[in-house]
Amino acid sequence: MYCFLSTMSLADICVISTTIPKMIVDIMTHNRVISYGGCLTQMSLFVLFVCMDDMLLIMMAYDRFVAICHPLHYQVIMNPRLCGFLVLVSFLLSLLDSQLHNLTVLQLTCFRDAKIPNFFCDPPELFKLTCSDTFINNIIMYLVGAIFGFLPLSGILFSY
């Protein structure tokens, strides 16, 4: 359990660290503009760490399930090797989700403005600035969001 908690607290710190420093700089300079490269970097890191939080919740639910349903076998089942593997799997799934978000944004061809008037960047903000049709990109974004939203919810509910 402590392995998952420490990894989750690290992911939470990283989530905040992707947006707050830019916001503080924007407040100090009175400039609320983010470049396209900065936007892609921020969006990728933000989605990575938020999705990792969700995946770690699944792993913690499984850990709780094993602790309650198999208390005498807990040390054997949830050994440090398995915990490390589960953290790695949550990171890889989060990385996949993050890269899917980036690929949908990179599919956009032209933009009306090269600068985003906000300190936080996410795909709907970029879809507003594009000249091309974003219907397929919206469908992909909602489908990926539904899959990565349903997966943690179903894992947590299954553990009960």
PDB file of C-alpha atoms in Angstrom, residues 36 100-111 123-124 126-128 130-145:
ATOM      1  CA  TYR A  36       2.397  25.702 -29.152  1.00  0.00           C
ATOM      2  CA  LEU A 100      -2.956   9.451 -27.873  1.00  0.00           C
ATOM      3  CA  HIS A 101      -3.973  12.935 -26.772  1.00  0.00           C
ATOM      4  CA  ASN A 102      -0.854  14.400 -28.372  1.00  0.00           C
ATOM      5  CA  LEU A 103      -1.395  12.507 -31.614  1.00  0.00           C
ATOM      6  CA  THR A 104      -4.921  13.846 -31.959  1.00  0.00           C
ATOM      7  CA  VAL A 105      -3.648  17.391 -31.460  1.00  0.00           C
ATOM      8  CA  LEU A 106      -0.738  16.888 -33.849  1.00  0.00           C
ATOM      9  CA  GLN A 107      -3.236  15.844 -36.551  1.00  0.00           C
ATOM     10  CA  LEU A 108      -4.443  19.444 -36.717  1.00  0.00           C
ATOM     11  CA  THR A 109      -2.981  21.198 -39.727  1.00  0.00           C
ATOM     12  CA  CYS A 110      -3.437  24.938 -39.441  1.00  0.00           C
ATOM     13  CA  PHE A 111      -4.136  27.351 -36.612  1.00  0.00           C
ATOM     14  CA  PRO A 123      -7.181  19.757 -26.534  1.00  0.00           C
ATOM     15  CA  PRO A 124     -10.541  21.610 -26.589  1.00  0.00           C
ATOM     16  CA  LEU A 126      -6.559  23.821 -29.447  1.00  0.00           C
ATOM     17  CA  PHE A 127      -9.608  22.560 -31.328  1.00  0.00           C
ATOM     18  CA  LYS A 128     -11.111  26.067 -31.044  1.00  0.00           C
ATOM     19  CA  THR A 130      -7.828  25.189 -35.701  1.00  0.00           C
ATOM     20  CA  CYS A 131      -8.941  25.865 -39.247  1.00  0.00           C
ATOM     21  CA  SER A 132      -9.595  22.202 -40.066  1.00  0.00           C
ATOM     22  CA  ASP A 133     -12.535  19.984 -39.150  1.00  0.00           C
ATOM     23  CA  THR A 134     -12.210  18.520 -35.652  1.00  0.00           C
ATOM     24  CA  PHE A 135     -15.144  16.098 -35.633  1.00  0.00           C
ATOM     25  CA  ILE A 136     -13.005  12.948 -35.863  1.00  0.00           C
ATOM     26  CA  ASN A 137     -10.525  14.341 -33.330  1.00  0.00           C
ATOM     27  CA  ASN A 138     -13.363  15.061 -30.885  1.00  0.00           C
ATOM     28  CA  ILE A 139     -14.696  11.529 -31.288  1.00  0.00           C
ATOM     29  CA  ILE A 140     -11.231  10.062 -30.639  1.00  0.00           C
ATOM     30  CA  MET A 141     -10.723  12.295 -27.590  1.00  0.00           C
ATOM     31  CA  TYR A 142     -14.086  11.351 -26.093  1.00  0.00           C
ATOM     32  CA  LEU A 143     -13.549   7.663 -26.851  1.00  0.00           C
ATOM     33  CA  VAL A 144     -10.105   7.647 -25.201  1.00  0.00           C
ATOM     34  CA  GLY A 145     -11.520   9.616 -22.276  1.00  0.00           C
TER      35      GLY A 145
END
